PDB file of N, CA and C in Angstrom:
ATOM      1  N   UNK A   1    -111.480-117.400 -37.679  1.00  0.00           N
ATOM      2  CA  UNK A   1    -110.784-117.000 -38.887  1.00  0.00           C
ATOM      3  C   UNK A   1    -110.554-115.486 -38.856  1.00  0.00           C
ATOM      4  N   UNK A   2    -109.402-115.068 -39.320  1.00  0.00           N
ATOM      5  CA  UNK A   2    -109.043-113.649 -39.320  1.00  0.00           C
ATOM      6  C   UNK A   2    -109.698-112.970 -40.523  1.00  0.00           C
ATOM      7  N   UNK A   3    -110.324-111.848 -40.277  1.00  0.00           N
ATOM      8  CA  UNK A   3    -111.003-111.140 -41.356  1.00  0.00           C
ATOM      9  C   UNK A   3    -109.996-110.396 -42.239  1.00  0.00           C
ATOM     10  N   UNK A   4    -110.433-110.094 -43.426  1.00  0.00           N
ATOM     11  CA  UNK A   4    -109.603-109.367 -44.385  1.00  0.00           C
ATOM     12  C   UNK A   4    -109.241-107.989 -43.840  1.00  0.00           C
ATOM     13  N   UNK A   5    -110.194-107.334 -43.228  1.00  0.00           N
ATOM     14  CA  UNK A   5    -109.951-105.986 -42.702  1.00  0.00           C
ATOM     15  C   UNK A   5    -108.900-106.005 -41.591  1.00  0.00           C
ATOM     16  N   UNK A   6    -108.920-107.018 -40.741  1.00  0.00           N
ATOM     17  CA  UNK A   6    -107.920-107.131 -39.688  1.00  0.00           C
ATOM     18  C   UNK A   6    -106.534-107.341 -40.281  1.00  0.00           C
ATOM     19  N   UNK A   7    -106.433-108.155 -41.302  1.00  0.00           N
ATOM     20  CA  UNK A   7    -105.147-108.368 -41.967  1.00  0.00           C
ATOM     21  C   UNK A   7    -104.623-107.072 -42.582  1.00  0.00           C
ATOM     22  N   UNK A   8    -105.512-106.304 -43.193  1.00  0.00           N
ATOM     23  CA  UNK A   8    -105.106-105.027 -43.779  1.00  0.00           C
ATOM     24  C   UNK A   8    -104.634-104.074 -42.684  1.00  0.00           C
ATOM     25  N   UNK A   9    -105.348-104.004 -41.583  1.00  0.00           N
ATOM     26  CA  UNK A   9    -104.939-103.122 -40.485  1.00  0.00           C
ATOM     27  C   UNK A   9    -103.598-103.528 -39.904  1.00  0.00           C
ATOM     28  N   UNK A  10    -103.366-104.822 -39.761  1.00  0.00           N
ATOM     29  CA  UNK A  10    -102.081-105.305 -39.255  1.00  0.00           C
ATOM     30  C   UNK A  10    -100.948-104.982 -40.231  1.00  0.00           C
ATOM     31  N   UNK A  11    -101.213-105.124 -41.514  1.00  0.00           N
ATOM     32  CA  UNK A  11    -100.200-104.806 -42.524  1.00  0.00           C
ATOM     33  C   UNK A  11     -99.873-103.318 -42.509  1.00  0.00           C
ATOM     34  N   UNK A  12    -100.879-102.472 -42.391  1.00  0.00           N
ATOM     35  CA  UNK A  12    -100.656-101.027 -42.345  1.00  0.00           C
ATOM     36  C   UNK A  12     -99.866-100.657 -41.093  1.00  0.00           C
ATOM     37  N   UNK A  13    -100.181-101.274 -39.980  1.00  0.00           N
ATOM     38  CA  UNK A  13     -99.444-101.019 -38.745  1.00  0.00           C
ATOM     39  C   UNK A  13     -97.976-101.405 -38.900  1.00  0.00           C
ATOM     40  N   UNK A  14     -97.709-102.535 -39.492  1.00  0.00           N
ATOM     41  CA  UNK A  14     -96.342-102.987 -39.706  1.00  0.00           C
ATOM     42  C   UNK A  14     -95.590-102.031 -40.635  1.00  0.00           C
ATOM     43  N   UNK A  15     -96.233-101.628 -41.721  1.00  0.00           N
ATOM     44  CA  UNK A  15     -95.588-100.721 -42.672  1.00  0.00           C
ATOM     45  C   UNK A  15     -95.367 -99.351 -42.039  1.00  0.00           C
ATOM     46  N   UNK A  16     -96.306 -98.866 -41.257  1.00  0.00           N
ATOM     47  CA  UNK A  16     -96.126 -97.574 -40.592  1.00  0.00           C
ATOM     48  C   UNK A  16     -94.968 -97.618 -39.606  1.00  0.00           C
ATOM     49  N   UNK A  17     -94.814 -98.719 -38.904  1.00  0.00           N
ATOM     50  CA  UNK A  17     -93.690 -98.860 -37.972  1.00  0.00           C
ATOM     51  C   UNK A  17     -92.365 -98.854 -38.729  1.00  0.00           C
ATOM     52  N   UNK A  18     -92.315 -99.574 -39.828  1.00  0.00           N
ATOM     53  CA  UNK A  18     -91.098 -99.591 -40.648  1.00  0.00           C
ATOM     54  C   UNK A  18     -90.819 -98.203 -41.213  1.00  0.00           C
ATOM     55  N   UNK A  19     -91.861 -97.478 -41.616  1.00  0.00           N
ATOM     56  CA  UNK A  19     -91.697 -96.128 -42.136  1.00  0.00           C
ATOM     57  C   UNK A  19     -91.102 -95.198 -41.077  1.00  0.00           C
ATOM     58  N   UNK A  20     -91.602 -95.263 -39.855  1.00  0.00           N
ATOM     59  CA  UNK A  20     -91.084 -94.399 -38.795  1.00  0.00           C
ATOM     60  C   UNK A  20     -89.623 -94.705 -38.498  1.00  0.00           C
ATOM     61  N   UNK A  21     -89.271 -95.967 -38.492  1.00  0.00           N
ATOM     62  CA  UNK A  21     -87.877 -96.348 -38.264  1.00  0.00           C
ATOM     63  C   UNK A  21     -86.987 -95.847 -39.405  1.00  0.00           C
ATOM     64  N   UNK A  22     -87.409 -96.052 -40.633  1.00  0.00           N
ATOM     65  CA  UNK A  22     -86.628 -95.600 -41.784  1.00  0.00           C
ATOM     66  C   UNK A  22     -86.562 -94.087 -41.836  1.00  0.00           C
ATOM     67  N   UNK A  23     -87.623 -93.408 -41.448  1.00  0.00           N
ATOM     68  CA  UNK A  23     -87.632 -91.946 -41.463  1.00  0.00           C
ATOM     69  C   UNK A  23     -86.631 -91.388 -40.466  1.00  0.00           C
ATOM     70  N   UNK A  24     -86.556 -91.979 -39.283  1.00  0.00           N
ATOM     71  CA  UNK A  24     -85.594 -91.492 -38.292  1.00  0.00           C
ATOM     72  C   UNK A  24     -84.167 -91.742 -38.772  1.00  0.00           C
ATOM     73  N   UNK A  25     -83.939 -92.847 -39.474  1.00  0.00           N
ATOM     74  CA  UNK A  25     -82.617 -93.143 -40.026  1.00  0.00           C
ATOM     75  C   UNK A  25     -82.301 -92.192 -41.186  1.00  0.00           C
ATOM     76  N   UNK A  26     -83.291 -91.909 -42.009  1.00  0.00           N
ATOM     77  CA  UNK A  26     -83.091 -91.064 -43.192  1.00  0.00           C
ATOM     78  C   UNK A  26     -82.781 -89.619 -42.814  1.00  0.00           C
ATOM     79  N   UNK A  27     -83.399 -89.138 -41.774  1.00  0.00           N
ATOM     80  CA  UNK A  27     -83.197 -87.746 -41.380  1.00  0.00           C
ATOM     81  C   UNK A  27     -82.103 -87.595 -40.325  1.00  0.00           C
ATOM     82  N   UNK A  28     -81.541 -88.706 -39.875  1.00  0.00           N
ATOM     83  CA  UNK A  28     -80.505 -88.666 -38.845  1.00  0.00           C
ATOM     84  C   UNK A  28     -79.126 -88.399 -39.422  1.00  0.00           C
ATOM     85  N   UNK A  29     -78.144 -88.398 -38.551  1.00  0.00           N
ATOM     86  CA  UNK A  29     -76.758 -88.139 -38.942  1.00  0.00           C
ATOM     87  C   UNK A  29     -76.027 -89.466 -39.092  1.00  0.00           C
ATOM     88  N   UNK A  30     -76.249 -90.130 -40.229  1.00  0.00           N
ATOM     89  CA  UNK A  30     -75.644 -91.427 -40.494  1.00  0.00           C
ATOM     90  C   UNK A  30     -74.709 -91.303 -41.689  1.00  0.00           C
ATOM     91  N   UNK A  31     -74.003 -92.372 -41.958  1.00  0.00           N
ATOM     92  CA  UNK A  31     -73.149 -92.407 -43.145  1.00  0.00           C
ATOM     93  C   UNK A  31     -74.018 -92.232 -44.394  1.00  0.00           C
ATOM     94  N   UNK A  32     -73.473 -91.598 -45.420  1.00  0.00           N
ATOM     95  CA  UNK A  32     -74.292 -91.321 -46.617  1.00  0.00           C
ATOM     96  C   UNK A  32     -74.959 -92.561 -47.210  1.00  0.00           C
ATOM     97  N   UNK A  33     -74.239 -93.690 -47.281  1.00  0.00           N
ATOM     98  CA  UNK A  33     -74.847 -94.883 -47.858  1.00  0.00           C
ATOM     99  C   UNK A  33     -76.017 -95.357 -47.010  1.00  0.00           C
ATOM    100  N   UNK A  34     -75.848 -95.371 -45.690  1.00  0.00           N
ATOM    101  CA  UNK A  34     -76.930 -95.808 -44.810  1.00  0.00           C
ATOM    102  C   UNK A  34     -78.117 -94.865 -44.908  1.00  0.00           C
ATOM    103  N   UNK A  35     -77.848 -93.576 -45.001  1.00  0.00           N
ATOM    104  CA  UNK A  35     -78.931 -92.598 -45.094  1.00  0.00           C
ATOM    105  C   UNK A  35     -79.707 -92.779 -46.398  1.00  0.00           C
ATOM    106  N   UNK A  36     -78.995 -92.971 -47.507  1.00  0.00           N
ATOM    107  CA  UNK A  36     -79.668 -93.180 -48.793  1.00  0.00           C
ATOM    108  C   UNK A  36     -80.497 -94.461 -48.781  1.00  0.00           C
ATOM    109  N   UNK A  37     -79.962 -95.499 -48.175  1.00  0.00           N
ATOM    110  CA  UNK A  37     -80.702 -96.758 -48.096  1.00  0.00           C
ATOM    111  C   UNK A  37     -81.965 -96.579 -47.263  1.00  0.00           C
ATOM    112  N   UNK A  38     -81.852 -95.877 -46.135  1.00  0.00           N
ATOM    113  CA  UNK A  38     -83.019 -95.638 -45.282  1.00  0.00           C
ATOM    114  C   UNK A  38     -84.065 -94.795 -46.005  1.00  0.00           C
ATOM    115  N   UNK A  39     -83.626 -93.819 -46.769  1.00  0.00           N
ATOM    116  CA  UNK A  39     -84.572 -92.993 -47.531  1.00  0.00           C
ATOM    117  C   UNK A  39     -85.283 -93.825 -48.590  1.00  0.00           C
ATOM    118  N   UNK A  40     -84.551 -94.760 -49.196  1.00  0.00           N
ATOM    119  CA  UNK A  40     -85.170 -95.658 -50.164  1.00  0.00           C
ATOM    120  C   UNK A  40     -86.231 -96.524 -49.483  1.00  0.00           C
ATOM    121  N   UNK A  41     -85.898 -97.074 -48.324  1.00  0.00           N
ATOM    122  CA  UNK A  41     -86.848 -97.898 -47.579  1.00  0.00           C
ATOM    123  C   UNK A  41     -88.067 -97.076 -47.179  1.00  0.00           C
ATOM    124  N   UNK A  42     -87.850 -95.827 -46.792  1.00  0.00           N
ATOM    125  CA  UNK A  42     -88.964 -94.943 -46.416  1.00  0.00           C
ATOM    126  C   UNK A  42     -89.930 -94.755 -47.586  1.00  0.00           C
ATOM    127  N   UNK A  43     -89.384 -94.498 -48.769  1.00  0.00           N
ATOM    128  CA  UNK A  43     -90.239 -94.323 -49.948  1.00  0.00           C
ATOM    129  C   UNK A  43     -90.939 -95.626 -50.317  1.00  0.00           C
ATOM    130  N   UNK A  44     -90.254 -96.739 -50.159  1.00  0.00           N
ATOM    131  CA  UNK A  44     -90.869 -98.041 -50.425  1.00  0.00           C
ATOM    132  C   UNK A  44     -92.026 -98.286 -49.464  1.00  0.00           C
ATOM    133  N   UNK A  45     -91.857 -97.876 -48.199  1.00  0.00           N
ATOM    134  CA  UNK A  45     -92.931 -98.039 -47.216  1.00  0.00           C
ATOM    135  C   UNK A  45     -94.154 -97.210 -47.598  1.00  0.00           C
ATOM    136  N   UNK A  46     -93.932 -96.008 -48.099  1.00  0.00           N
ATOM    137  CA  UNK A  46     -95.065 -95.180 -48.540  1.00  0.00           C
ATOM    138  C   UNK A  46     -95.823 -95.856 -49.672  1.00  0.00           C
ATOM    139  N   UNK A  47     -95.078 -96.386 -50.635  1.00  0.00           N
ATOM    140  CA  UNK A  47     -95.717 -97.086 -51.743  1.00  0.00           C
ATOM    141  C   UNK A  47     -96.478 -98.312 -51.244  1.00  0.00           C
ATOM    142  N   UNK A  48     -95.841 -99.081 -50.366  1.00  0.00           N
ATOM    143  CA  UNK A  48     -96.463-100.307 -49.857  1.00  0.00           C
ATOM    144  C   UNK A  48     -97.721 -99.994 -49.067  1.00  0.00           C
ATOM    145  N   UNK A  49     -97.693 -98.937 -48.266  1.00  0.00           N
ATOM    146  CA  UNK A  49     -98.865 -98.568 -47.480  1.00  0.00           C
ATOM    147  C   UNK A  49    -100.037 -98.220 -48.394  1.00  0.00           C
ATOM    148  N   UNK A  50     -99.775 -97.448 -49.446  1.00  0.00           N
ATOM    149  CA  UNK A  50    -100.844 -97.111 -50.393  1.00  0.00           C
ATOM    150  C   UNK A  50    -101.372 -98.357 -51.086  1.00  0.00           C
ATOM    151  N   UNK A  51    -100.484 -99.258 -51.435  1.00  0.00           N
ATOM    152  CA  UNK A  51    -100.888-100.496 -52.093  1.00  0.00           C
ATOM    153  C   UNK A  51    -101.766-101.338 -51.169  1.00  0.00           C
ATOM    154  N   UNK A  52    -101.360-101.469 -49.910  1.00  0.00           N
ATOM    155  CA  UNK A  52    -102.115-102.283 -48.948  1.00  0.00           C
ATOM    156  C   UNK A  52    -103.474-101.658 -48.670  1.00  0.00           C
ATOM    157  N   UNK A  53    -103.540-100.345 -48.560  1.00  0.00           N
ATOM    158  CA  UNK A  53    -104.809 -99.689 -48.262  1.00  0.00           C
ATOM    159  C   UNK A  53    -105.834 -99.878 -49.381  1.00  0.00           C
ATOM    160  N   UNK A  54    -105.383 -99.968 -50.619  1.00  0.00           N
ATOM    161  CA  UNK A  54    -106.303-100.157 -51.723  1.00  0.00           C
ATOM    162  C   UNK A  54    -106.450-101.598 -52.142  1.00  0.00           C
ATOM    163  N   UNK A  55    -105.848-102.513 -51.376  1.00  0.00           N
ATOM    164  CA  UNK A  55    -105.868-103.936 -51.683  1.00  0.00           C
ATOM    165  C   UNK A  55    -107.172-104.559 -51.324  1.00  0.00           C
TER     166      UNK A  55
END
């Protein structure tokens, strides 16, 4: 059986990967709509990571 701590670590790893991808899109030279969407996803990832860490 998978432990709770392992699930939390896997979730944090997934969210951190999504954050890095969104961050590169947000700070890159993309169309304004795509950049705004990526910045939104980046902020959502920060919120999700904090939520998962305290879960």
